[in-house]
Coordinates of C-alpha atoms in Angstrom, one line a residue:
M65 CA 15.4 -24.2 16.4
E66 CA 17.3 -27.1 16.3
K67 CA 20.7 -27.3 17.3
V68 CA 23.8 -29.4 15.4
G69 CA 27.0 -30.1 17.0
D70 CA 29.6 -29.9 14.2
T71 CA 27.5 -26.4 10.9
R72 CA 30.5 -27.3 8.3
S73 CA 30.0 -30.7 8.3
M74 CA 26.4 -30.8 8.6
S75 CA 26.2 -28.1 5.9
R76 CA 28.2 -29.8 3.3
R77 CA 26.4 -33.0 3.5
L78 CA 23.2 -30.3 3.1
V79 CA 24.9 -29.0 0.2
A80 CA 22.6 -31.1 -2.7
L81 CA 19.8 -29.8 -1.2
V82 CA 20.8 -26.3 -2.4
P83 CA 20.9 -27.1 -6.5
L84 CA 21.8 -23.1 -7.5
L85 CA 24.8 -23.3 -5.8
L86 CA 25.5 -25.5 -8.2
L87 CA 25.3 -22.8 -11.4
L88 CA 27.3 -19.8 -10.3
P89 CA 30.3 -19.5 -11.1
T90 CA 33.3 -20.6 -9.1
T91 CA 35.8 -17.4 -8.2
S92 CA 39.2 -17.7 -6.6
R93 CA 39.7 -14.3 -6.0
A94 CA 42.8 -13.8 -3.2
A95 CA 41.8 -11.6 0.0
S96 CA 43.9 -8.3 -1.2
D97 CA 40.9 -8.3 -4.1
Y98 CA 38.4 -8.1 -1.6
R99 CA 40.4 -5.4 0.2
E100 CA 40.9 -3.7 -2.8
A101 CA 36.9 -3.4 -3.6
L102 CA 36.2 -2.4 -0.1
A103 CA 38.3 0.6 -0.2
K104 CA 37.5 1.7 -3.6
S105 CA 33.0 1.1 -2.4
L106 CA 34.2 3.8 0.7
L107 CA 35.8 6.3 -1.9
Y108 CA 32.6 6.9 -3.5
F109 CA 30.5 8.3 -0.8
E110 CA 33.2 11.3 -1.6
A111 CA 31.8 11.5 -4.6
Q112 CA 29.1 11.8 -3.8
R113 CA 29.2 14.7 -0.9
S114 CA 27.0 17.4 -0.9
G115 CA 28.6 20.5 0.4
R116 CA 32.2 21.8 1.6
L117 CA 34.4 19.7 1.0
P118 CA 36.8 19.0 3.9
Y119 CA 41.1 19.0 3.4
D120 CA 41.1 16.0 3.2
H121 CA 38.8 14.9 0.1
R122 CA 39.9 12.2 -2.1
V123 CA 37.6 12.6 -5.2
S124 CA 40.4 15.0 -7.3
W125 CA 37.1 16.3 -9.9
R126 CA 34.4 17.4 -7.2
G127 CA 34.4 20.1 -5.9
D128 CA 31.8 22.5 -3.5
S129 CA 28.2 22.4 -4.1
G130 CA 25.2 23.2 -2.4
L131 CA 26.0 26.0 -0.4
T132 CA 23.2 27.9 -0.8
D133 CA 20.8 24.5 0.7
G134 CA 18.3 25.7 3.0
L135 CA 19.0 29.5 2.9
E136 CA 15.2 30.3 2.6
Q137 CA 14.2 28.2 5.1
G138 CA 16.2 29.5 7.5
V139 CA 17.7 26.4 7.8
D140 CA 21.6 25.0 7.2
L141 CA 21.1 22.1 4.8
V142 CA 24.3 22.1 3.6
G143 CA 25.9 18.3 3.4
G144 CA 24.5 15.5 2.8
Y145 CA 24.4 13.3 0.2
Y146 CA 23.1 13.0 -3.5
D147 CA 21.3 10.2 -3.6
A148 CA 22.7 8.9 -7.0
G149 CA 23.5 10.8 -10.5
D150 CA 20.9 13.8 -10.1
N151 CA 21.6 16.5 -7.6
V152 CA 18.8 16.1 -4.9
K153 CA 19.3 15.0 -1.7
F154 CA 16.8 12.4 -0.4
G155 CA 16.5 11.7 3.3
L156 CA 14.4 8.4 3.0
P157 CA 17.3 6.5 0.9
M158 CA 19.7 8.7 2.9
A159 CA 19.5 7.3 5.8
F160 CA 19.0 4.0 4.4
T161 CA 22.3 4.4 2.7
V162 CA 23.8 5.6 7.3
T163 CA 21.8 2.7 8.3
M164 CA 23.6 -0.1 5.8
L165 CA 27.0 1.9 6.1
S166 CA 26.3 1.7 10.3
W167 CA 25.1 -1.6 10.6
S168 CA 28.8 -2.8 8.5
V169 CA 30.2 -1.1 10.9
V170 CA 28.4 -2.3 13.7
E171 CA 28.7 -5.8 12.6
Y172 CA 31.9 -5.9 10.8
G173 CA 33.9 -2.4 12.7
G174 CA 37.4 -5.6 13.0
D175 CA 37.1 -6.6 10.1
I176 CA 36.8 -3.7 8.4
A177 CA 39.5 -2.1 10.9
A178 CA 41.4 -5.6 10.4
A179 CA 41.5 -3.7 6.3
G180 CA 42.9 -0.3 7.3
E181 CA 39.4 1.8 6.4
L182 CA 37.7 1.9 10.0
K183 CA 38.0 5.6 9.5
H184 CA 36.6 6.2 6.2
A185 CA 33.9 4.5 6.9
L186 CA 33.4 6.4 10.0
A187 CA 33.5 9.2 7.7
A188 CA 30.9 8.1 5.4
I189 CA 28.3 7.4 8.2
K190 CA 29.8 11.2 9.9
W191 CA 29.0 12.9 6.7
G192 CA 25.0 11.5 6.8
T193 CA 24.6 11.9 10.2
D194 CA 26.1 15.1 10.5
Y195 CA 23.4 16.9 8.0
F196 CA 20.9 14.6 9.9
I197 CA 21.7 16.8 12.9
K198 CA 20.9 19.8 11.7
A199 CA 18.0 19.3 9.4
H200 CA 16.4 17.7 13.0
T201 CA 15.8 21.4 13.7
H202 CA 13.1 20.0 16.4
P203 CA 11.7 17.7 18.4
N204 CA 9.2 16.8 15.7
V205 CA 10.6 18.9 12.5
L206 CA 12.6 17.1 9.5
W207 CA 14.4 18.3 6.9
A208 CA 13.6 15.9 4.7
Q209 CA 14.6 16.5 1.3
V210 CA 16.4 19.7 -1.0
G211 CA 15.9 19.7 -4.6
D212 CA 12.8 18.9 -7.0
G213 CA 13.4 15.6 -8.9
D214 CA 11.4 17.3 -11.7
T215 CA 13.7 20.3 -12.8
D216 CA 16.7 18.5 -12.0
H217 CA 16.2 16.2 -14.3
S218 CA 15.1 18.3 -17.1
C219 CA 18.7 19.3 -16.8
W220 CA 22.6 17.8 -16.7
Q221 CA 25.0 19.9 -14.8
R222 CA 27.4 19.3 -12.1
P223 CA 26.6 20.5 -9.0
E224 CA 28.8 22.8 -8.3
D225 CA 27.1 24.7 -11.3
M226 CA 23.4 24.0 -10.5
T227 CA 20.1 26.3 -11.3
T228 CA 17.7 24.1 -10.4
S229 CA 15.6 24.4 -7.9
R230 CA 16.7 24.0 -3.8
Q231 CA 13.6 24.2 -2.8
A232 CA 13.8 22.8 1.1
Y233 CA 10.9 20.2 2.0
K234 CA 9.9 19.0 5.9
I235 CA 7.6 16.9 7.9
D236 CA 5.9 18.3 11.1
E237 CA 3.0 17.2 13.0
E238 CA 0.6 18.9 10.3
H239 CA 2.6 17.1 7.6
P240 CA 3.9 13.8 8.9
G241 CA 6.2 11.4 7.5
S242 CA 6.5 8.5 9.4
E243 CA 9.3 6.8 7.1
V244 CA 11.7 9.0 6.5
A245 CA 11.5 9.7 10.3
G246 CA 11.7 6.6 11.3
E247 CA 14.2 5.5 9.0
T248 CA 16.5 8.5 10.0
A249 CA 16.2 7.4 13.8
A250 CA 17.4 3.9 12.7
A251 CA 19.9 5.6 11.3
M252 CA 20.9 7.4 14.1
A253 CA 20.8 4.7 16.5
A254 CA 22.9 2.3 14.5
A255 CA 25.4 4.7 13.8
S256 CA 25.8 5.9 18.0
I257 CA 26.7 2.2 18.3
A258 CA 29.4 2.6 15.5
F259 CA 30.6 5.5 16.9
K260 CA 30.1 4.1 21.1
E261 CA 34.0 3.8 21.0
A262 CA 35.5 6.2 18.6
N263 CA 33.6 9.2 19.8
P264 CA 31.3 8.0 23.0
H265 CA 30.2 11.8 23.0
Y266 CA 28.7 11.7 19.3
S267 CA 27.1 8.6 20.2
H268 CA 24.9 10.0 22.7
V269 CA 23.6 12.8 20.4
L270 CA 22.8 11.0 17.4
L271 CA 21.0 8.6 19.9
H272 CA 19.7 11.3 21.5
H273 CA 18.0 12.7 18.1
A274 CA 16.8 8.9 17.5
Q275 CA 15.0 8.5 20.5
Q276 CA 13.3 11.9 19.3
L277 CA 12.7 10.7 15.9
F278 CA 11.3 7.7 17.0
E279 CA 9.1 9.5 18.8
F280 CA 7.7 12.0 16.8
G281 CA 7.4 9.3 13.4
D282 CA 5.2 7.1 15.7
K283 CA 3.3 9.4 17.5
H284 CA 2.1 11.9 14.0
R285 CA 1.8 8.8 11.8
G286 CA 1.4 9.7 8.0
R287 CA 3.3 8.4 5.1
Y288 CA 5.8 10.7 4.1
D289 CA 5.2 11.0 -0.1
D290 CA 1.5 12.4 1.1
S291 CA 3.3 14.9 2.9
I292 CA 6.8 15.7 0.4
A293 CA 5.2 15.7 -2.9
A294 CA 7.9 16.2 -4.8
A295 CA 9.7 12.7 -3.5
R296 CA 6.4 10.7 -4.6
R297 CA 7.0 10.2 -8.2
Y298 CA 11.3 9.1 -7.5
Y299 CA 11.1 7.5 -3.9
P300 CA 7.2 6.2 -3.2
S301 CA 6.8 4.2 -0.2
G302 CA 5.3 1.2 -1.5
S303 CA 5.3 -0.8 2.2
G304 CA 4.2 1.8 3.7
Y305 CA 5.7 3.2 7.6
G306 CA 5.7 0.1 9.9
D307 CA 8.7 -1.5 8.4
E308 CA 10.2 1.3 9.3
L309 CA 8.7 2.0 12.9
L310 CA 9.9 -1.2 13.6
W311 CA 13.4 -1.1 12.3
A312 CA 13.9 2.1 14.0
A313 CA 12.6 0.2 17.7
L314 CA 14.9 -2.5 17.4
W315 CA 18.1 -0.7 16.9
L316 CA 17.5 1.6 19.3
H317 CA 16.5 -1.5 21.7
R318 CA 20.2 -2.3 20.4
A319 CA 22.0 0.9 20.8
S320 CA 20.4 1.8 24.3
G321 CA 19.2 -1.2 25.9
R322 CA 16.1 -0.4 26.5
E323 CA 13.6 -3.1 27.2
E324 CA 10.4 -0.7 26.0
Y325 CA 11.8 -0.7 22.5
L326 CA 12.2 -4.4 22.5
D327 CA 8.6 -4.4 23.6
Y328 CA 7.1 -2.3 20.8
V329 CA 8.7 -4.8 18.7
L330 CA 6.7 -7.3 20.2
D331 CA 3.4 -5.5 21.0
N332 CA 2.9 -4.6 17.3
A333 CA 4.2 -7.2 15.3
Y334 CA 1.1 -7.9 14.0
S335 CA -0.5 -4.3 13.2
L336 CA 2.9 -3.1 11.9
N337 CA 3.2 -6.5 9.7
G338 CA 6.8 -7.0 11.0
A339 CA 5.8 -10.6 11.9
A340 CA 3.1 -11.6 9.4
W341 CA 4.4 -10.2 6.3
A342 CA 6.7 -12.4 3.7
I343 CA 8.7 -10.7 1.2
S344 CA 11.4 -11.8 -1.1
E345 CA 13.8 -8.7 -1.3
F346 CA 15.0 -5.6 0.7
S347 CA 15.5 -1.8 -0.1
W348 CA 15.4 1.7 0.8
D349 CA 11.5 1.0 0.2
I350 CA 10.8 -2.6 2.9
K351 CA 12.7 -3.5 4.7
Y352 CA 11.2 -5.7 6.5
A353 CA 13.4 -9.1 5.9
G354 CA 16.6 -6.4 7.9
V355 CA 13.7 -6.4 10.3
Q356 CA 12.4 -10.1 11.2
I357 CA 16.8 -10.8 11.3
L358 CA 17.6 -8.3 13.9
A359 CA 14.4 -10.0 15.7
S360 CA 16.3 -13.5 14.8
K361 CA 18.3 -13.0 16.5
L362 CA 17.8 -11.5 19.6
L363 CA 15.9 -14.8 19.6
M364 CA 19.2 -17.0 19.0
E365 CA 21.1 -15.0 21.5
R366 CA 18.5 -14.2 24.3
G367 CA 15.0 -16.5 23.7
R368 CA 15.3 -18.1 27.2
D369 CA 15.3 -15.1 28.5
V370 CA 11.7 -13.4 27.4
R371 CA 9.1 -14.2 28.8
E372 CA 7.4 -17.2 27.3
E373 CA 3.7 -15.4 25.1
K374 CA 6.8 -13.1 24.0
V375 CA 9.3 -16.4 22.2
S376 CA 6.4 -17.3 19.9
I377 CA 6.1 -13.4 18.3
L378 CA 9.9 -13.0 17.6
E379 CA 9.4 -17.3 16.5
Q380 CA 7.1 -15.5 14.1
Y381 CA 9.7 -13.2 12.6
R382 CA 12.5 -15.3 12.6
A383 CA 9.9 -18.1 10.3
K384 CA 9.0 -14.9 8.0
A385 CA 12.9 -13.8 8.1
E386 CA 14.3 -16.8 6.8
H387 CA 11.0 -17.2 4.3
Y388 CA 13.6 -14.4 2.9
L389 CA 16.7 -16.5 3.2
C390 CA 15.1 -19.0 1.8
S391 CA 13.2 -18.2 -1.4
C392 CA 17.5 -15.5 -1.7
L393 CA 18.3 -20.2 -2.0
S394 CA 15.7 -21.0 -4.1
M395 CA 14.7 -23.8 -1.1
N396 CA 10.9 -22.2 -1.6
D397 CA 8.2 -24.9 -2.2
D398 CA 8.3 -24.5 -6.2
D399 CA 4.5 -23.8 -6.5
S400 CA 4.8 -21.3 -4.3
G401 CA 6.2 -18.4 -6.8
S402 CA 8.1 -16.6 -4.2
N403 CA 11.3 -17.8 -5.2
V404 CA 13.5 -14.8 -6.4
A405 CA 14.4 -15.2 -9.6
R406 CA 18.3 -15.3 -11.4
T407 CA 20.1 -15.0 -14.5
P408 CA 21.4 -18.0 -16.1
A409 CA 24.4 -17.0 -14.8
G410 CA 23.0 -17.1 -11.6
L411 CA 22.5 -13.2 -10.1
L412 CA 19.8 -12.9 -7.8
F413 CA 17.2 -11.2 -10.4
V414 CA 13.9 -8.7 -7.8
R415 CA 13.4 -6.4 -11.4
R416 CA 14.9 -4.9 -14.3
W417 CA 15.8 -1.8 -12.8
N418 CA 18.3 -1.2 -10.5
N419 CA 18.5 -4.5 -9.9
M420 CA 22.1 -4.7 -8.0
Q421 CA 20.6 -2.3 -5.1
Y422 CA 18.6 -6.1 -4.1
V423 CA 22.0 -8.2 -5.2
A424 CA 23.9 -5.9 -2.0
G425 CA 20.7 -5.8 0.4
A426 CA 20.6 -10.0 -0.3
A427 CA 24.3 -10.7 -0.1
F428 CA 24.0 -8.6 3.5
L429 CA 21.4 -9.8 4.8
L430 CA 23.0 -13.7 3.9
A431 CA 26.7 -12.8 5.2
V432 CA 25.1 -11.3 8.9
Y433 CA 22.4 -14.4 9.1
S434 CA 25.3 -16.9 8.3
D435 CA 27.0 -15.6 11.5
Y436 CA 24.1 -15.5 13.6
L437 CA 23.7 -20.0 12.3
A438 CA 27.1 -20.3 13.7
D439 CA 27.3 -18.2 16.9
S440 CA 24.1 -20.3 17.5
G441 CA 24.9 -23.5 16.3
Q442 CA 21.5 -24.3 14.4
L443 CA 20.2 -24.5 10.9
L444 CA 18.0 -22.8 8.2
H445 CA 14.6 -24.2 7.6
C446 CA 13.3 -23.9 4.0
P447 CA 10.3 -26.2 2.8
R448 CA 12.8 -27.9 0.7
G449 CA 15.2 -28.6 3.4
S450 CA 18.3 -26.9 5.8
S451 CA 20.6 -25.3 5.2
G452 CA 24.2 -24.4 7.5
S453 CA 26.4 -21.1 7.7
Q454 CA 28.4 -22.3 4.7
D455 CA 26.1 -22.1 2.4
L456 CA 24.3 -19.0 2.8
L457 CA 27.7 -17.4 3.1
S458 CA 28.7 -19.3 -0.3
L459 CA 25.5 -17.4 -1.8
A460 CA 26.3 -14.1 -0.6
K461 CA 30.2 -14.7 -1.9
S462 CA 29.0 -15.6 -5.2
Q463 CA 26.8 -12.7 -5.5
V464 CA 29.6 -10.3 -4.6
D465 CA 32.1 -12.0 -6.9
Y466 CA 29.5 -11.8 -9.7
V467 CA 29.3 -8.1 -9.0
L468 CA 33.3 -7.5 -8.8
G469 CA 33.6 -9.7 -12.3
S470 CA 33.4 -13.3 -12.5
N471 CA 29.9 -12.9 -14.9
P472 CA 29.6 -14.2 -18.8
R473 CA 30.3 -10.7 -19.3
G474 CA 33.8 -10.3 -17.5
I475 CA 32.7 -6.6 -16.0
S476 CA 33.8 -5.5 -12.7
Y477 CA 30.5 -3.6 -11.8
L478 CA 31.7 -2.0 -9.4
V479 CA 33.4 1.2 -10.9
G480 CA 37.3 1.7 -11.1
H481 CA 37.5 -2.3 -9.9
G482 CA 39.4 -4.4 -12.7
G483 CA 40.5 -4.4 -15.7
R484 CA 36.2 -3.6 -17.4
H485 CA 33.9 -1.7 -15.5
P486 CA 31.2 0.9 -16.9
R487 CA 33.0 3.7 -18.2
R488 CA 30.3 5.4 -19.2
V489 CA 28.1 5.9 -16.2
H490 CA 25.1 7.8 -15.5
H491 CA 25.9 10.7 -13.6
R492 CA 26.4 14.5 -13.7
A493 CA 29.5 15.0 -12.6
A494 CA 31.1 11.6 -13.6
S495 CA 30.2 12.9 -17.0
S496 CA 30.9 15.9 -17.1
V497 CA 35.0 17.5 -17.0
S498 CA 35.6 18.4 -13.6
Y499 CA 35.1 22.1 -12.4
K500 CA 38.7 21.8 -11.1
V501 CA 39.6 21.4 -14.5
D502 CA 37.8 23.8 -16.2
R503 CA 35.3 26.0 -14.6
S504 CA 33.4 27.8 -16.7
F505 CA 29.9 27.3 -16.8
V506 CA 27.9 24.5 -17.8
G507 CA 23.8 25.6 -18.4
C508 CA 20.7 23.5 -17.7
T509 CA 20.6 22.3 -21.2
Q510 CA 24.3 23.2 -22.3
G511 CA 25.8 20.0 -20.2
F512 CA 22.9 17.5 -22.5
D513 CA 24.7 18.8 -25.5
E514 CA 28.5 18.8 -23.9
W515 CA 28.0 15.8 -22.0
Y516 CA 25.2 14.0 -21.6
G517 CA 25.1 12.7 -25.7
R518 CA 28.7 12.5 -26.3
G519 CA 30.0 8.9 -27.3
G520 CA 32.5 9.2 -25.4
D521 CA 33.8 7.5 -21.5
N522 CA 32.9 9.8 -19.0
P523 CA 36.1 11.6 -17.9
N524 CA 36.0 10.8 -14.5
D525 CA 35.2 7.5 -13.2
V526 CA 32.7 7.5 -10.2
V527 CA 35.1 4.7 -8.5
G528 CA 33.1 2.8 -5.8
A529 CA 29.7 3.1 -7.4
V530 CA 27.9 -0.2 -7.7
V531 CA 26.0 0.6 -10.5
G532 CA 21.9 -1.0 -11.9
G533 CA 23.8 -4.3 -13.3
P534 CA 22.6 -7.2 -15.4
D535 CA 19.2 -7.5 -17.2
D536 CA 17.8 -10.9 -16.6
K537 CA 19.8 -12.6 -19.5
D538 CA 22.8 -11.2 -18.0
E539 CA 23.3 -8.8 -21.3
F540 CA 24.7 -5.7 -20.4
S541 CA 25.2 -2.3 -22.2
D542 CA 27.1 0.7 -20.7
V543 CA 25.8 3.9 -22.1
R544 CA 25.2 7.2 -20.2
G545 CA 21.6 7.0 -21.6
N546 CA 21.1 3.7 -20.0
Y547 CA 20.2 4.4 -16.4
V548 CA 18.5 1.7 -15.5
Q549 CA 21.5 -0.4 -16.0
T550 CA 24.5 2.6 -15.7
E551 CA 22.7 4.5 -13.3
A552 CA 24.6 3.9 -9.5
C553 CA 22.9 4.5 -5.7
T554 CA 24.6 5.2 -2.8
Y555 CA 22.5 2.6 -1.2
N556 CA 23.8 -0.4 -3.6
T557 CA 26.9 0.0 -2.3
A558 CA 26.3 0.8 1.4
P559 CA 25.3 -2.8 1.6
M560 CA 28.4 -4.0 0.3
V561 CA 30.8 -2.0 2.3
G562 CA 30.8 -5.2 5.5
V563 CA 30.2 -8.2 3.2
L564 CA 33.3 -7.1 1.5
A565 CA 35.3 -6.3 5.0
K566 CA 33.7 -9.8 6.0
L567 CA 35.1 -11.9 2.9
A568 CA 38.4 -10.3 2.9
T569 CA 39.4 -11.5 6.7
G570 CA 38.2 -15.1 6.1
L571 CA 40.6 -15.2 3.5
E572 CA 43.1 -14.4 5.1
E573 CA 42.5 -16.9 8.5
Q574 CA 42.5 -19.0 5.8
Q575 CA 45.5 -18.7 4.5

């Protein structure tokens, strides 16, 4: 790849090649605004906790819940996270959430610490990894779900009152699930890096579990939603398990330094589609863009140290990573159909249901690749021209600013931030009176009558949650039943953590 002596000046000369940036609203946010959003985003994960809450729990309207999870199966599955506004613990999106929180600390731990939030970031990760350790009861056994989405969705109850099924589901040698095994391995490997200095022993334990889970997922291959039918309607595996296995291997390579994991990524580049598929989205299901960006980082850092035949494979990974980034920048060929759509105000738009998850993921990947370009003195080469590090960061910032309120409606889609934000989030606990205020039991259908159907604002704000967001015309309806737009998920907020920290620190350095 071409190297340049002054990437910033080159970026200024190339800005005309990125017409999208001219459409985005201009903003002038203070570093304190990003720091405040960062603090609130980490608070959100405490609202999503399942299990026995610790003494320093900061979300006053939540109480203990799910204290018998796993009891019928003879295993302790107390803890972990509820994925969204319901009371099910889905293993695949939970693991992706922890991977992205950990990646945020790996890349921007210094920035998070400078904002005074490293303790809370590590606590958010550990709440998930402590649960994964318990759920990984044997080398080839992982408990991957607690609760049933069908029965859960027929009730509207606070998690403290749950009467719905707490059936637990596992994968094992006879019932494989390579997606959830691979993603949980990635989460624990990435977390082992995040804890390497703060807690070396815990870091070692996490790496050990990650290695076992990766071996299990790779040796006993199979779709997890074939083994756990209860997950199929809610978190089906659209991309298969190839991306999760490559994702796990790259994180294990980064955590352990063992070349066998890099060899795996190179040797399986085409059979598992990592160097073959160019995809314009990144999510809990489809991690190929993340895989390709991590592989690109290796090429930028140590391309000369890799054998020539392996360099060409890493270059294919990078080509696919750049396809994703160029599609976000609208820099692919016009007739390719691969550019990510945008709302009139410039928000990246992938699909109507919970679009903010794709926005948050894109903002994070744009930010980290911007850093990789800056560190290597290289450019991003797209079919319609080249872009520099600052172009990618500008797009990432514009997306974050839109989320925080710089949009036509003036609404912050991060709950609790700014003067206007969603007040009727589709969330069982937030929309019901706090268990600590009124301990009267709320029955299964009683909650629909008393809380779900009421017209007023939620009695509790689920601060830090990023809701599904506006439609393709920048329109948003703050209605509790409008779950397409008003439900929030842990994997919406997790990628925001690192980007918010980077933006806060970057502005402070400029001032």
